[in-house]
Structures are given as structure tokens and as C-alpha cells.
Coordinates of C-alpha atoms in Angstrom, one line a residue:
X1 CA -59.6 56.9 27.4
X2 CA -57.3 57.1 30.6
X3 CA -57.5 53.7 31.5
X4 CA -56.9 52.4 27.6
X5 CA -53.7 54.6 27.2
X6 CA -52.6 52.7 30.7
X7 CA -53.1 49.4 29.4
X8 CA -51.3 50.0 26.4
X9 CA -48.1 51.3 28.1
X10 CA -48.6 48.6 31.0
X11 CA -48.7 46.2 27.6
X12 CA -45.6 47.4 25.9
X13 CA -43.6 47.7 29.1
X14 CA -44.5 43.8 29.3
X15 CA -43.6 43.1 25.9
X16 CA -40.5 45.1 26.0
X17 CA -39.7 43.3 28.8
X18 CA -39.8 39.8 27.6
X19 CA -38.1 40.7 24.4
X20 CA -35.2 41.6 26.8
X21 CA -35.2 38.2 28.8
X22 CA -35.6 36.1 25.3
X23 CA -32.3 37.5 24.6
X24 CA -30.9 37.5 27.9
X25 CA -28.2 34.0 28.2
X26 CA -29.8 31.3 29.9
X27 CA -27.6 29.8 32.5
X28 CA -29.0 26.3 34.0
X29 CA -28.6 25.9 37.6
X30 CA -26.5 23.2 39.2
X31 CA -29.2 19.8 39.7
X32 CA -27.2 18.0 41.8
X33 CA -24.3 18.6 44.7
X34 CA -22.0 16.0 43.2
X35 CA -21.2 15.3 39.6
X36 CA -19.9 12.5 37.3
X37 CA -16.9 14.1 35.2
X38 CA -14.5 13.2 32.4
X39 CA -12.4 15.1 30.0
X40 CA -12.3 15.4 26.0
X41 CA -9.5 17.0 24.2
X42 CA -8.1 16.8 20.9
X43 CA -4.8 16.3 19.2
X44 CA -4.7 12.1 19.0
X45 CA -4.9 10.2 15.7
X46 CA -8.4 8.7 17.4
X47 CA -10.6 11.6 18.3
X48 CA -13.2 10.6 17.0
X49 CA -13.3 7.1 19.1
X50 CA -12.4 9.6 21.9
X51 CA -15.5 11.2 21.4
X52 CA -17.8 7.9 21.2
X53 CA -16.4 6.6 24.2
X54 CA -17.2 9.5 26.2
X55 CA -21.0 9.7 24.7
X56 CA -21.2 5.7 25.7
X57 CA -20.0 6.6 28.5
X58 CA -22.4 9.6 29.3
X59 CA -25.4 7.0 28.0
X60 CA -24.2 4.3 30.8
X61 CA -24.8 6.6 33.6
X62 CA -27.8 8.4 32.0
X63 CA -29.7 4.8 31.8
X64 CA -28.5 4.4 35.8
X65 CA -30.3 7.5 36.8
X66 CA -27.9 8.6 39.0
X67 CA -28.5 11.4 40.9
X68 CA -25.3 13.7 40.3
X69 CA -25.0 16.2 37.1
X70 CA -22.7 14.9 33.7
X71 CA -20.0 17.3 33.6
X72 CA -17.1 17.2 30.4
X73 CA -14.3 19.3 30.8
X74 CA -13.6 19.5 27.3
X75 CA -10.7 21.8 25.7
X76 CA -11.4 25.2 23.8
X77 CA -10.3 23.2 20.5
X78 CA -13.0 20.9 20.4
X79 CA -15.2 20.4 18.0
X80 CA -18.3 23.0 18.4
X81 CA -21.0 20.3 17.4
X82 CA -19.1 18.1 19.5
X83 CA -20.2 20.1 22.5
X84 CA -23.3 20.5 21.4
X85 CA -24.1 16.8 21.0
X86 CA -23.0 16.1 24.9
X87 CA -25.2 18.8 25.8
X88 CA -28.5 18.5 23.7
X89 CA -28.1 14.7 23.4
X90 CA -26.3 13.2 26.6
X91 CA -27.9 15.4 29.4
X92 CA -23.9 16.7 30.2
X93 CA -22.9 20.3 31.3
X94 CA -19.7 21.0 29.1
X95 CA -16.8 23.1 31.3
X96 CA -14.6 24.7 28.7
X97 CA -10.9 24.9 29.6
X98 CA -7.9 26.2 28.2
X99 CA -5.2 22.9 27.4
X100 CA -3.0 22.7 30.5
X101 CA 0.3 23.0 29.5
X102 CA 2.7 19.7 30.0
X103 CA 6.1 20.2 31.3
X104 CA 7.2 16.4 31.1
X105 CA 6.8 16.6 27.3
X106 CA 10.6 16.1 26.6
X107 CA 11.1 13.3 28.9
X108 CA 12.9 10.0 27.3
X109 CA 9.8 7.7 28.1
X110 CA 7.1 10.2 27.6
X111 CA 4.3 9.2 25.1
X112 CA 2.7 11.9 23.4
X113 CA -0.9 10.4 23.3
X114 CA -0.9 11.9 26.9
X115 CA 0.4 15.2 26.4
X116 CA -3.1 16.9 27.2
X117 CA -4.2 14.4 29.9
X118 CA -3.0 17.2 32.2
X119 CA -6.3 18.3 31.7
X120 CA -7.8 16.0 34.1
X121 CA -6.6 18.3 36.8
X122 CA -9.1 20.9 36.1
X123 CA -11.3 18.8 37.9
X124 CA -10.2 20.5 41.1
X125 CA -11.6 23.4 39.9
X126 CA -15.4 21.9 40.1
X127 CA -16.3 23.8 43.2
X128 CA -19.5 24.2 42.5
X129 CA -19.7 20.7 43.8
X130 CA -19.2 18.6 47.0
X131 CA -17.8 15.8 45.3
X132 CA -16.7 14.7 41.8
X133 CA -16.4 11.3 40.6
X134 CA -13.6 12.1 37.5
X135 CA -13.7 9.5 35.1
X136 CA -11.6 8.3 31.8
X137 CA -13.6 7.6 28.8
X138 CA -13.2 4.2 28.6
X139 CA -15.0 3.5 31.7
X140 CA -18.7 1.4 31.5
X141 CA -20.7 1.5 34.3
X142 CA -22.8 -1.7 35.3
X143 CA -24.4 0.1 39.0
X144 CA -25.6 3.2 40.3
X145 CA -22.6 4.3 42.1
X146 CA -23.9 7.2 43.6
X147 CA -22.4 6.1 47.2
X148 CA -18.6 7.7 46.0
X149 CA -20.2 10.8 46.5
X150 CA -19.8 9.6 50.6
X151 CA -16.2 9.0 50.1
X152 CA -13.3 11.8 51.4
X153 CA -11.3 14.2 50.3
X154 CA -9.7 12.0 47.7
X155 CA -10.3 7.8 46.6
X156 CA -8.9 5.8 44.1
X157 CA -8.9 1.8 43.1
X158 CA -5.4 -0.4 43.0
X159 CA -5.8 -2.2 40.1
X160 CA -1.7 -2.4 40.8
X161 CA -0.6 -3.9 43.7
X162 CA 1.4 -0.7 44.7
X163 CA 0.2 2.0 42.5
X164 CA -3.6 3.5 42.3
X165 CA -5.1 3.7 39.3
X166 CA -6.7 7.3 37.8
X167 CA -8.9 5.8 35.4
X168 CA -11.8 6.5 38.4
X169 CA -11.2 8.6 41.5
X170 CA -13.2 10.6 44.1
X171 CA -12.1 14.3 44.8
X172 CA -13.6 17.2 46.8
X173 CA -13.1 20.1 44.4
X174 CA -10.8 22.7 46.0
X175 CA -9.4 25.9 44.2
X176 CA -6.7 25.5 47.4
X177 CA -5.6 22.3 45.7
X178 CA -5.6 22.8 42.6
X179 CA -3.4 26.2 42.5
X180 CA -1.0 23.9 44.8
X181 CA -1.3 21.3 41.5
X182 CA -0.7 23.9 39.0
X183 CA 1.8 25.1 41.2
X184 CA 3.8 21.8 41.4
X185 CA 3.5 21.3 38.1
X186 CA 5.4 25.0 36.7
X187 CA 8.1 23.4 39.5
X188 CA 8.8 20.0 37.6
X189 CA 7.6 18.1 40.7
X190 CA 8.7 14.3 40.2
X191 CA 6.4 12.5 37.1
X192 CA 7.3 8.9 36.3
X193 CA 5.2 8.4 32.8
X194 CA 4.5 12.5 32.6
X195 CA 0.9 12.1 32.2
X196 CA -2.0 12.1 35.0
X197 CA -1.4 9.2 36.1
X198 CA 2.0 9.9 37.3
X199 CA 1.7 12.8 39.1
X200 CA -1.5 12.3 40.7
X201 CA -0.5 9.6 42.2
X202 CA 3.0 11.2 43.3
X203 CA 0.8 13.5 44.7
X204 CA -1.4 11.2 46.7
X205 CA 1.6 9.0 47.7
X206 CA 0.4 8.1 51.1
X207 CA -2.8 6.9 49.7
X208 CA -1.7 2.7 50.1
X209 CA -1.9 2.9 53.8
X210 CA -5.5 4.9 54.0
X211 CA -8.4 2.3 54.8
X212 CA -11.1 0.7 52.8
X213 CA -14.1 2.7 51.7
X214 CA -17.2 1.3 53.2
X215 CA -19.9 4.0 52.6
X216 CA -21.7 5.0 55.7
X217 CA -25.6 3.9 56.0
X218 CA -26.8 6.9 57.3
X219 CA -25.7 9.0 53.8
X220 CA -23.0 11.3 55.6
X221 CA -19.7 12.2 53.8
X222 CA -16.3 10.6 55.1
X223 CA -13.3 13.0 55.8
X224 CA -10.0 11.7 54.7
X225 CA -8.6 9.7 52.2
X226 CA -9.6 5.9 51.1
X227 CA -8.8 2.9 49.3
X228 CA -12.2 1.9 46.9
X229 CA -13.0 -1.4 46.4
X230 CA -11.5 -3.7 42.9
X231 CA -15.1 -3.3 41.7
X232 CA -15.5 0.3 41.3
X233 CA -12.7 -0.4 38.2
X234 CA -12.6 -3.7 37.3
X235 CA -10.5 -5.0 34.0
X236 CA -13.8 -5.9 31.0
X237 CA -11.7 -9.2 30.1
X238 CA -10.2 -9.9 33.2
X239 CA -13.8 -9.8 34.6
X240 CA -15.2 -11.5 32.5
X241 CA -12.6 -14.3 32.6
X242 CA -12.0 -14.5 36.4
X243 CA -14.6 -12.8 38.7
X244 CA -17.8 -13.1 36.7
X245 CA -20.5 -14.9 39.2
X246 CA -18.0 -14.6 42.1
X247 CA -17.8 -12.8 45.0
X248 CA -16.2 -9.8 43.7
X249 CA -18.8 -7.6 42.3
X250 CA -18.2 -5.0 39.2
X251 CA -19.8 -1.8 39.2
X252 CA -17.5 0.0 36.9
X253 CA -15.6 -2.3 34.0
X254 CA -12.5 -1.1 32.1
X255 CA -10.4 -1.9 29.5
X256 CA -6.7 -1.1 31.2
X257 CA -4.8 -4.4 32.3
X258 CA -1.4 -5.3 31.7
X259 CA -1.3 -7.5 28.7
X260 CA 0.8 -10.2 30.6
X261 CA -2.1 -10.4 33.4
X262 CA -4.8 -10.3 30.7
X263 CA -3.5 -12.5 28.4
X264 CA -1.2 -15.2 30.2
X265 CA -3.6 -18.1 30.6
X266 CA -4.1 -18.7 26.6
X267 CA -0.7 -18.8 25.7
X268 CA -0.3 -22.3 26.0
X269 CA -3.1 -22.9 23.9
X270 CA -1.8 -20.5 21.5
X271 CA 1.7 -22.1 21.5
X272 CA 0.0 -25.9 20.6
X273 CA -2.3 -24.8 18.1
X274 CA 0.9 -22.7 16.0
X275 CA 2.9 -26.0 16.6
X276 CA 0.2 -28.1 15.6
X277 CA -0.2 -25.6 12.4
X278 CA 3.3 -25.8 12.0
X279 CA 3.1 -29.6 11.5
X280 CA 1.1 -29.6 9.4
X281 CA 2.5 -27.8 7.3
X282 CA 5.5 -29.3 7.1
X283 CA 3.6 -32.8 6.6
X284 CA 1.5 -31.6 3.6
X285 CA 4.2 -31.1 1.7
X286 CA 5.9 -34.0 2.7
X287 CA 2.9 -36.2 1.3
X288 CA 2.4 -34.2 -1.6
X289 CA 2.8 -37.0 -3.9
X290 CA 0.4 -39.5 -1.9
X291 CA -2.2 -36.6 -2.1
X292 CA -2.2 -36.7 -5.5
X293 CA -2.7 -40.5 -5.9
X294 CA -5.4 -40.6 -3.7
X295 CA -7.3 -38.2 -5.9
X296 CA -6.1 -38.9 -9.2
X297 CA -4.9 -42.5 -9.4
X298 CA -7.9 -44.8 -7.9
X299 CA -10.4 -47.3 -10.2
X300 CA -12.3 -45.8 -12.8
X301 CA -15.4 -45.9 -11.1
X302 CA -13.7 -43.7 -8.1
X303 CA -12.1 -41.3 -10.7
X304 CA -15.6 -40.4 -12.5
X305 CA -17.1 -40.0 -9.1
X306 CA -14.1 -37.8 -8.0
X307 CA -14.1 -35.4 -10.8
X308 CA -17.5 -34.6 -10.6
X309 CA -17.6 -33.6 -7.5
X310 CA -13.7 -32.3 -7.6
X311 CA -13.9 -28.4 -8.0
X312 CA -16.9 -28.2 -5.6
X313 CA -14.9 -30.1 -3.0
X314 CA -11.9 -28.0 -3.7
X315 CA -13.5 -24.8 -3.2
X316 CA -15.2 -25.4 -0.3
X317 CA -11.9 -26.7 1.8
X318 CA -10.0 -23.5 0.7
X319 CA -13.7 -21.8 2.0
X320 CA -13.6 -24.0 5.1
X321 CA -9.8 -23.1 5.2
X322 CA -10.4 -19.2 5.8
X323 CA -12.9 -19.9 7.9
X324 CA -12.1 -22.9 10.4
X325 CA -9.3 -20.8 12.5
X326 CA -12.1 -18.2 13.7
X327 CA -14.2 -21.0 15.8
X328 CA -10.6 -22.7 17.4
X329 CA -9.0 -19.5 18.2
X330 CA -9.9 -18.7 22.1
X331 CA -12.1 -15.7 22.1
X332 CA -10.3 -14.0 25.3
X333 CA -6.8 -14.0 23.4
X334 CA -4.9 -10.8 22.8
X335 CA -6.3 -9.3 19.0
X336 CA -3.0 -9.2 17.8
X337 CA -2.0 -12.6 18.7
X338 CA -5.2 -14.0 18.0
X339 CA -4.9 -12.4 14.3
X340 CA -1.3 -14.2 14.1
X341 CA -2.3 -17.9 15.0
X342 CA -5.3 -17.2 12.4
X343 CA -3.3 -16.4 9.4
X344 CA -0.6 -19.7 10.8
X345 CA -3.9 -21.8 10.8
X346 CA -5.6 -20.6 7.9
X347 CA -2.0 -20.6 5.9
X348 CA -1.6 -24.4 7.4
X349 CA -5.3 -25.5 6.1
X350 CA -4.7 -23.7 2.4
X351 CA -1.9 -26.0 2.4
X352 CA -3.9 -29.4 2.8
X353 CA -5.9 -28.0 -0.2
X354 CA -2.9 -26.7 -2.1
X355 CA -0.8 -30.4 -1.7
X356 CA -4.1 -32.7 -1.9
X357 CA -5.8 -30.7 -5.3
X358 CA -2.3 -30.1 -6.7
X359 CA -3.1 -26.4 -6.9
X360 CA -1.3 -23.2 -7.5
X361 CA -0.1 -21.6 -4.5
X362 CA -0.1 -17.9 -5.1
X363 CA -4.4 -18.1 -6.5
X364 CA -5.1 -20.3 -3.1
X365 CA -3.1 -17.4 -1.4
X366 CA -4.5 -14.0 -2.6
X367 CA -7.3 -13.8 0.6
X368 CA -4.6 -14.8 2.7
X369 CA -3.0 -12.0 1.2
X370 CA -5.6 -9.8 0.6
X371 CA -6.8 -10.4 4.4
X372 CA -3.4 -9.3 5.7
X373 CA -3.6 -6.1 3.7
X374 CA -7.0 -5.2 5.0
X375 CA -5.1 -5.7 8.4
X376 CA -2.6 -2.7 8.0
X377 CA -4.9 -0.8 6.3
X378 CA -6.8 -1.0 9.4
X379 CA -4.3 -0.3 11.6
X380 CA -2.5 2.7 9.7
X381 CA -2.2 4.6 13.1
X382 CA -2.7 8.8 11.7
X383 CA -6.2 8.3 10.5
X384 CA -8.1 11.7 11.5
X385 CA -11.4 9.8 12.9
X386 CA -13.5 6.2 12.4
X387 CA -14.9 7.5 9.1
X388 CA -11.9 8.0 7.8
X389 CA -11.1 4.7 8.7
X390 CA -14.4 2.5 7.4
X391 CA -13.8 4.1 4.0
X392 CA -10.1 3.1 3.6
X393 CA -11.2 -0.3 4.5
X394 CA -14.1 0.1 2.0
X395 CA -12.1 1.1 -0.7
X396 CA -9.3 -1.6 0.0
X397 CA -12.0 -4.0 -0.4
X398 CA -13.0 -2.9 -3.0
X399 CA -9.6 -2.6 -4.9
X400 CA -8.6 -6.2 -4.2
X401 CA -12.1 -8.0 -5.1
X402 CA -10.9 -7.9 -8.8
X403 CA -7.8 -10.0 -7.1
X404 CA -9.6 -12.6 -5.2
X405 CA -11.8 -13.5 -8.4
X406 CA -9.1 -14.0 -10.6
X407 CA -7.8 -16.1 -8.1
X408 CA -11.1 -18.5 -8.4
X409 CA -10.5 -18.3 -11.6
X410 CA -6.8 -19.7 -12.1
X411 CA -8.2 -22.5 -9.4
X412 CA -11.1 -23.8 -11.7
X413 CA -9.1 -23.6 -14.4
X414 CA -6.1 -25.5 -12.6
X415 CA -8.6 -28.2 -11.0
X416 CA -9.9 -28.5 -15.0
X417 CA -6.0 -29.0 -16.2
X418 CA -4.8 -31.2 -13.4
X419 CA -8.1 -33.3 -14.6
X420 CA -7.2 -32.9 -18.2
X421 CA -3.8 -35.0 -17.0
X422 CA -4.9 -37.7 -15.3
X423 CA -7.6 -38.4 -17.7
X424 CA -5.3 -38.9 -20.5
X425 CA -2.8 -40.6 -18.7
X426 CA -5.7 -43.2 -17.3
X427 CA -6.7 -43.1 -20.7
X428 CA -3.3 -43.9 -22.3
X429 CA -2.5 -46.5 -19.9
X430 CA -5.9 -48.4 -20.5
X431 CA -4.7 -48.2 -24.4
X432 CA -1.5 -50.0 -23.9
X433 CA -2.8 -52.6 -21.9
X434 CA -5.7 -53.4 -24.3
X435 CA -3.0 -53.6 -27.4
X436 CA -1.2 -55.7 -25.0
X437 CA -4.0 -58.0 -24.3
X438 CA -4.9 -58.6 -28.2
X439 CA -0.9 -58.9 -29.3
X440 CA -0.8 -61.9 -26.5
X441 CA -4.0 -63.4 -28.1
X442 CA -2.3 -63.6 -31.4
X443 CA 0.4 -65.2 -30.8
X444 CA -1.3 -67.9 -28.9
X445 CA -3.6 -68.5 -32.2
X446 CA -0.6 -68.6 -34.1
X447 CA 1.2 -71.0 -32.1
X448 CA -1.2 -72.6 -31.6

């Protein structure tokens, strides 16, 4: 009877006991030494492609196995399910901080996207680790990287010739440092731009004369403070345009050049196709009325033939018109410019079909139109997130389809007038010369 009352307290005690560490919070050790880290924080019109580019991000290194924990020092505001999907679904460990307050806010060049970026600077604070890796969101990693974890006390890429770039850099978290940061920043020290970027690297100045990182092959940490190679944060385009298959190897690709580097080589292109356009614009309307003829005025064998076939040739140049620009436009141009010489070139072809079909202007116009409408829609700058986006664009769609098919319908109907004419002109020509024909016969007989 002794030994069953034991068991029973020994049982409860046990129970108790793991009731208590069921509820107890459940803090996961640190994996690694050295971590991959970027920020999230809210306040932008683009959140939400904020977000998605640090998940992508997350998912490049994931699939790299590298062997360093996924850290996001993400701001108190953000979204809770947010937080949950970088730690239940990307593998991260989520540091929540409060915003760091930004005392270049009033400057005359400041831009406010970057008014939080400040942030960046709590990855000092990482000391649970030996190295951090901090990383902007629209980074893509190719490699395993794992050897910045070798680097010093702080590395970062020139993409400029003069000015490092904080897109990717290699730190050794120090609370020393980063109260000196915070510190610097409550005393207004120097800040070009009054983001990260400026004061980090006004805080690194010397960092153009340090040497190239070359990591050590027996695994040991550097000291010090180095240059990393162009491929640890290599331009996507300019990569893929310049350095693809060459010597320079990418590791990490990213979308930050200078448009004037990026997009300098296709501007002559882009100035002789919008001349070319251009031309022929101006010549189309020029030969309007030789068009015309050439349609409407031939034998009447050719004119059977040619309306037969007219409205199904007429609709598919003003198709062919739309679509033609897209496969001449060079696919490394700059969107913006690459959207302008398409609405010259598709303007310039609508106008071959306009002069030669003898059609209305504004029908053959209304995609053109409508397509340039969908275009601000979709660049209306204060949408709260992508959703929000896709369904404007939906709806626009949607709104203007009505447009575009009364638009087919005033061109079939025009083609069927414009045919209407030059039949009964053919027809009333062929009239007068047949009453011509028998008058002259009758006066021969007569005279004769």
C-alpha cells in the first residue's frame, strides 16, 4: 500500500512537472557563430514587395545551405503574421527593435523612403555572434558565401569608384560600436543622403585604402578592415550584360546601378528606332492618298479579291501593330524608356493602318489609350501593398474592355463604309462608260 501511495506522488510530481515546462517559453539556441541578417520595417507605399523580397531573399540562402543562422531585425510595427511567416516558413530568427530615430529627416535632399533605414545599425547589436553578414533585401544570392564570415572587423564592396556600397557588408557585432553609432548619430555627425548609406560609410571613411579580402585556407578570421571583391554585389543587369561567362564571378546579384551606367549602351538604339518611328509617321500621312488607291482603286478582279479579305487584313495589322514593338525593343533597356519607344512604335504602326484602310483614328487608338491608362494605374505610387495593386489593374481592365470593343466595332463598320464608297463609285464609273460606249455606236449607225 506504501509503495502504491509512492508511485502515485512520484507520478504526479512528474506530471506537474511537465505541465510546468509545456508552459514554460521556449527559447532556441543560437545554431551557428555567424549569421546572415537584413532588416524589415514599415512605413513605404511598398511594404508588401518589401516583405517578398526579404522572404526571396531568406529562400536564396536557405536553398545554399549555408552554415550561419537567418536573422531579420524587423521593427515592433510589423506585421505579427509577417513575423511569423519568416520564422515558421523561412528558417529566420526575428530580432525585434524599436525604429531608430532619424536626425537627417529635415535635410533639403533627404528622401523619406529611407527614414527608417537607420535601422540597419542595430546590426551591431548581434553579439551573440562572431560575424554578421547584413544584407538589403534586394540582394539574390547565386554561391554559398559562407567565407565573409573570415573577413575583419568590417568589409564592404565598391560598386562606386570612391564610395562602398551598404547593400552587403561584413561586421563583428560590438555593443562598444554601436553605442559610439548611436552616439554620433544624437550629435548630427556628417550624413550626405541621411540614410545608412551615408553615415556608414562616413563612418568607415578610411575603408578605400584597406586591402582586398582573400579568405584564408586554413578557416581563421582576419583582423582589420577589407575591400570585398565586385562579386560579392554585382549589378543583375549589368551582370548579365557585361560579366556573364567572364572572369569576374557573381556570388551575390543586385539591382542598385546608376541608370546612366546600366542603361547607356542602348541609347543609340533607342534614339534610331524613335527616329525611324517618327518617319514614319510623318510619311504615312504624307501618302495618305496613294494608300487609298492602292486599296480601293485597282481592276475589278483586284478589288473583289481585296474586299474579301479587307477587314481580316485590317484587323490583324492594327493586332500586329500593338504587338510588333515588344520583339524590336532591346530587352536590357531602362522600363520606363522601353515603355516610351513602345507606345512611339506602336502609335507609328497604327498609323500605317489608319492612312492605308482609311480608318478612324480615335477607334484604332483606344488600346493605345487604354494601354497608357493601365500604365499609371500601375504606377500610382501610395498603394498600401501588391494586392492592392493587381486589383486596380484588374478593375481598370475591366472598366475599359467595354471601350476597346466598341472600338472593333466603329473599325468594321468603317472598313464596311469605306467599301460601300468605292463600290459605288467603281460602279458609277463603269455606268457612264458603258452609256458612253452605246451613244458612240449610234451615231456611227446613223451616219453611217
Amino acid at each position: 500500500m506504501g509503495c502504491n501511495a509512492a508511485f502515485l506522488r512520484w507520478s504526479t510530481m512528474l506530471f506537474l512537472l511537465g505541465l510546468g515546462l509545456c508552459h514554460l517559453p521556449f527559447t532556441k539556441a543560437t545554431s551557428f557563430r555567424n549569421a546572415y541578417a537584413t532588416m524589415m520595417y514599415v512605413g513605404t507605399p511598398r511594404d508588401y514587395e518589401f516583405y517578398v523580397a526579404v522572404r526571396v531573399l531568406l529562400k536564396s540562402l536557405s536553398k545554399l545551405n549555408v552554415q550561419a543562422d537567418l536573422v531579420v531585425i524587423a521593427s515592433v510595427d510589423v506585421p505579427l503574421r509577417w513575423i511569423r511567416a519568416f520564422e515558421e516558413e523561412d528558417g529566420a530568427k526575428v530580432v525585434r527593435v524599436e525604429n531608430m530615430e532619424n536626425p537627417y529627416k529635415h535635410q533639403d535632399n533627404f528622401d523619406k523612403r529611407f527614414k527608417l533605414s537607420l535601422n540597419k545599425l542595430y546590426a551591431w547589436s548581434l553579439v551573440d555572434y562572431d560575424r554578421v553578414v547584413m544584407l538589403d533585401a534586394d540582394n539574390l544570392f547565386l554561391q554559398n558565401t559562407d567565407e565573409l564570415f573570415q573577413c575583419g572587423q568590417f568589409c564592404a564592396v565598391f560598386i562606386n569608384p570612391c564610395v562602398f556600397h551598404t547593400g552587403l557588408f561584413v561586421l563583428q557585432p560590438s555593443t562598444v560600436v554601436f553605442k559610439d553609432m548611436v552616439h554620433e548619430l544624437q550629435n548630427g555627425r556628417e550624413n550626405p543622403d541621411g540614410a545608412d548609406q551615408g553615415f556608414i560609410a562616413s563612418y568607415f571613411p578610411e575603408l578605400l585604402d584597406k586591402p582586398m579580402f582573400h579568405p584564408p585556407a586554413n578557416g581563421s578570421k582576419l583582423r582589420g578592415a577589407y575591400r570585398l571583391p565586385l562579386g560579392y554585389q554585382m549589378d543583375a543587369s549589368y551582370y548579365c550584360k557585361f560579366f556573364r561567362g567572364t572572369v569576374v564571378e557573381a556570388m551575390v546579384l543586385v539591382v542598385v546601378a546608376c541608370p546612366a551606367i546600366r542603361y547607356g549602351a542602348e541609347m543609340a538604339v533607342i534614339l534610331i528606332q524613335s527616329a525611324i518611328y517618327l518617319g514614319v509617321i510623318a510619311m504615312t500621312r504624307l501618302a495618305r492618298p496613294s494608300f487609298s488607291k492602292l486599296c480601293y482603286r485597282r481592276s475589278d478582279k483586284s478589288i473583289n479579291l481585296v474586299h474579301n479579305s479587307l477587314k481580316i487584313v485590317a484587323l490583324w495589322c492594327i493586332l500586329a501593330a500593338y504587338v510588333t514593338p515588344f520583339f524590336i525593343i532591346p530587352h536590357t533597356v531602362h522600363p520606363l524608356l522601353g515603355w516610351i519607344l513602345y507606345l512611339i512604335g506602336a502609335f507609328a504602326l497604327c498609323s500605317i493602318a489608319i492612312n492605308v484602310f482609311l480608318l478612324p483614328m480615335l477607334p484604332v487608338l483606344v488600346p493605345w489609350l487604354g494601354i497608357v491608362g493601365a500604365l499609371m494605374v500601375m504606377a500610382f505610387p501610395w498603394y498600401p501593398d501588391g494586392v492592392v495593386r493587381a486589383l486596380s489593374v484588374f478593375v481598370y481592365a475591366f472598366c475599359s474592355a467595354p471601350f476597346v470593343w466598341a472600338s472593333m466595332v466603329r473599325i468594321v463598320a468603317s472598313l464596311h463604309w469605306t467599301q460601300y464608297k468605292a463600290g459605288s463609285k467603281k460602279d458609277v464609273l463603269g455606268k457612264l462608260s458603258k452609256n458612253g460606249r452605246e451613244r458612240d455606236t449610234l451615231v456611227q449607225d446613223v451616219t453611217g
